[in-house]
XYZ file of C-alpha atoms in Angstrom:
123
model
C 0.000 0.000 0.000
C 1.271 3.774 -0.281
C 0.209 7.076 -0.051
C -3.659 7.952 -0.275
C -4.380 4.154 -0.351
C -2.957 4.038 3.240
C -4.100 7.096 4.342
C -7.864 5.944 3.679
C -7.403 2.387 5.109
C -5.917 3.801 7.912
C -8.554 6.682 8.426
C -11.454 3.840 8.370
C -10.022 1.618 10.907
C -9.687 4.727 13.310
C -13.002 5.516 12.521
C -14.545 2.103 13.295
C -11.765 1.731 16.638
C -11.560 5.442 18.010
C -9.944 4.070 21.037
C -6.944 2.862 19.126
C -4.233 5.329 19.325
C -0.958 3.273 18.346
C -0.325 1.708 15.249
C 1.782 -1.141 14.169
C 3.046 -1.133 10.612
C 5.166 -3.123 8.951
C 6.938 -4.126 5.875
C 7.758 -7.646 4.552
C 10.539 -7.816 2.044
C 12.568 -6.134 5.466
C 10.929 -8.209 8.003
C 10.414 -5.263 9.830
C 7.853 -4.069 12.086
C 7.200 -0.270 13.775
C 5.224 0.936 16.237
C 4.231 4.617 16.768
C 1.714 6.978 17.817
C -1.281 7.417 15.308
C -0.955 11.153 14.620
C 2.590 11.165 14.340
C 2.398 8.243 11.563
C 0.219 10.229 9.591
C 2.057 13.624 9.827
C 5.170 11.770 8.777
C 3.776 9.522 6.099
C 5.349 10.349 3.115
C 3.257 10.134 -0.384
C 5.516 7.167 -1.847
C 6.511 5.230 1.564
C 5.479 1.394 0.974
C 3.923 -0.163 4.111
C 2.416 -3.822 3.577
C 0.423 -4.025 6.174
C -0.803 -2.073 9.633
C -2.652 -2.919 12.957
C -4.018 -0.096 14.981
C -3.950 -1.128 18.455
C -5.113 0.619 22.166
C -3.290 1.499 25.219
C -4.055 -1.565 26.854
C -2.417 -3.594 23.802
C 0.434 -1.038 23.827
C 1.102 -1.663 27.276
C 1.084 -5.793 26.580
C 3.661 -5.069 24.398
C 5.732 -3.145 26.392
C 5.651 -5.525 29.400
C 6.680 -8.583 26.881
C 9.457 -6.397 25.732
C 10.723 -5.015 29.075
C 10.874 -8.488 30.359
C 10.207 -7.648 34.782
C 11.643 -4.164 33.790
C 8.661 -2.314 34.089
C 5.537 -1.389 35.996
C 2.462 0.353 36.269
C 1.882 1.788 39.608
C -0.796 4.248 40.839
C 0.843 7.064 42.705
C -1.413 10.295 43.923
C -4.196 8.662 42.056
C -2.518 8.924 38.741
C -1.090 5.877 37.153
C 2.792 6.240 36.278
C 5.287 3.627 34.669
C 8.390 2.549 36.310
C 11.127 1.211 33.933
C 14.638 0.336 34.235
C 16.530 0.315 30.673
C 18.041 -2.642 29.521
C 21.260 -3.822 30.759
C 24.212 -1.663 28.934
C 21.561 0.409 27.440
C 22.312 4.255 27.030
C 19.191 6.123 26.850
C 18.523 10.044 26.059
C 17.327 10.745 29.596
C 18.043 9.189 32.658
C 14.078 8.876 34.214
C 12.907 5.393 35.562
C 9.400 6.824 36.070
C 7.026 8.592 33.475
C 3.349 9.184 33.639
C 1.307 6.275 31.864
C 0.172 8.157 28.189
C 0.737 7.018 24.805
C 3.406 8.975 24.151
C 5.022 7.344 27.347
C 4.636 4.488 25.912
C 6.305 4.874 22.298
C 9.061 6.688 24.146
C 9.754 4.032 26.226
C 9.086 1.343 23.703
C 11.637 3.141 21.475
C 14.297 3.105 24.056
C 13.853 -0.492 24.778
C 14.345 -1.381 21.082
C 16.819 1.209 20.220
C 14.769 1.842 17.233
C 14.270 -1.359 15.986
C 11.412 -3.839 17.564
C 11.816 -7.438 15.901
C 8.894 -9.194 17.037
């Protein structure tokens, strides 16, 4: 798929699924596989980017994801009646900032996902 063929798939999941916020995207030939907020995808989609195929997914699948990945490395822990996420990076892991806790939001989430996979989630 590219371009407006995307777009308009893309635009009638999140109508049917308004709750879905993330989106998983991938491409075959690279066996490679994304994740990132929905906005952001679509601000950065360029016109002839090739995706194969997409999943548009919630917080609460987000957060399966990241608790998989972090392996016992991260929590979610209600503090002042807010929920927050406590993560230690990976083993040998330099990260942009040094925070173990950030408040539990999607872009939380990708940020923290991103860090764990340095870029690059392999599922």
């Amino acid at each position: 798929m590219k371009g407006y063929q995307l777009v308009k798939e893309i635009r009638e999941a999140k109508g049917a699924h308004p709750d879905r916020v993330f989106i998983k995207w991938w491409r075959n030939e690279e066996d490679f596989i994304d994740f990132d907020l929905l906005d952001r995808f679509l601000q950065n989609l360029k016109e002839g980017e090739k995706i194969d195929g997409f999943e548009l997914i919630n917080e609460d699948e987000m957060w399966r994801t990241l608790e998989a990945r972090c392996q016992g490395r991260i929590s979610k822990v209600k503090r002042d009646g807010d929920w927050v996420l406590q993560w230690t990076p990976p083993p040998n892991r330099k990260v942009e900032e040094v925070q173990t806790e950030y408040p539990y939001s999607a872009e939380s989430m990708v940020k923290i996902l991103d860090s764990e996979t340095n870029y690059n989630y392999v599922d």
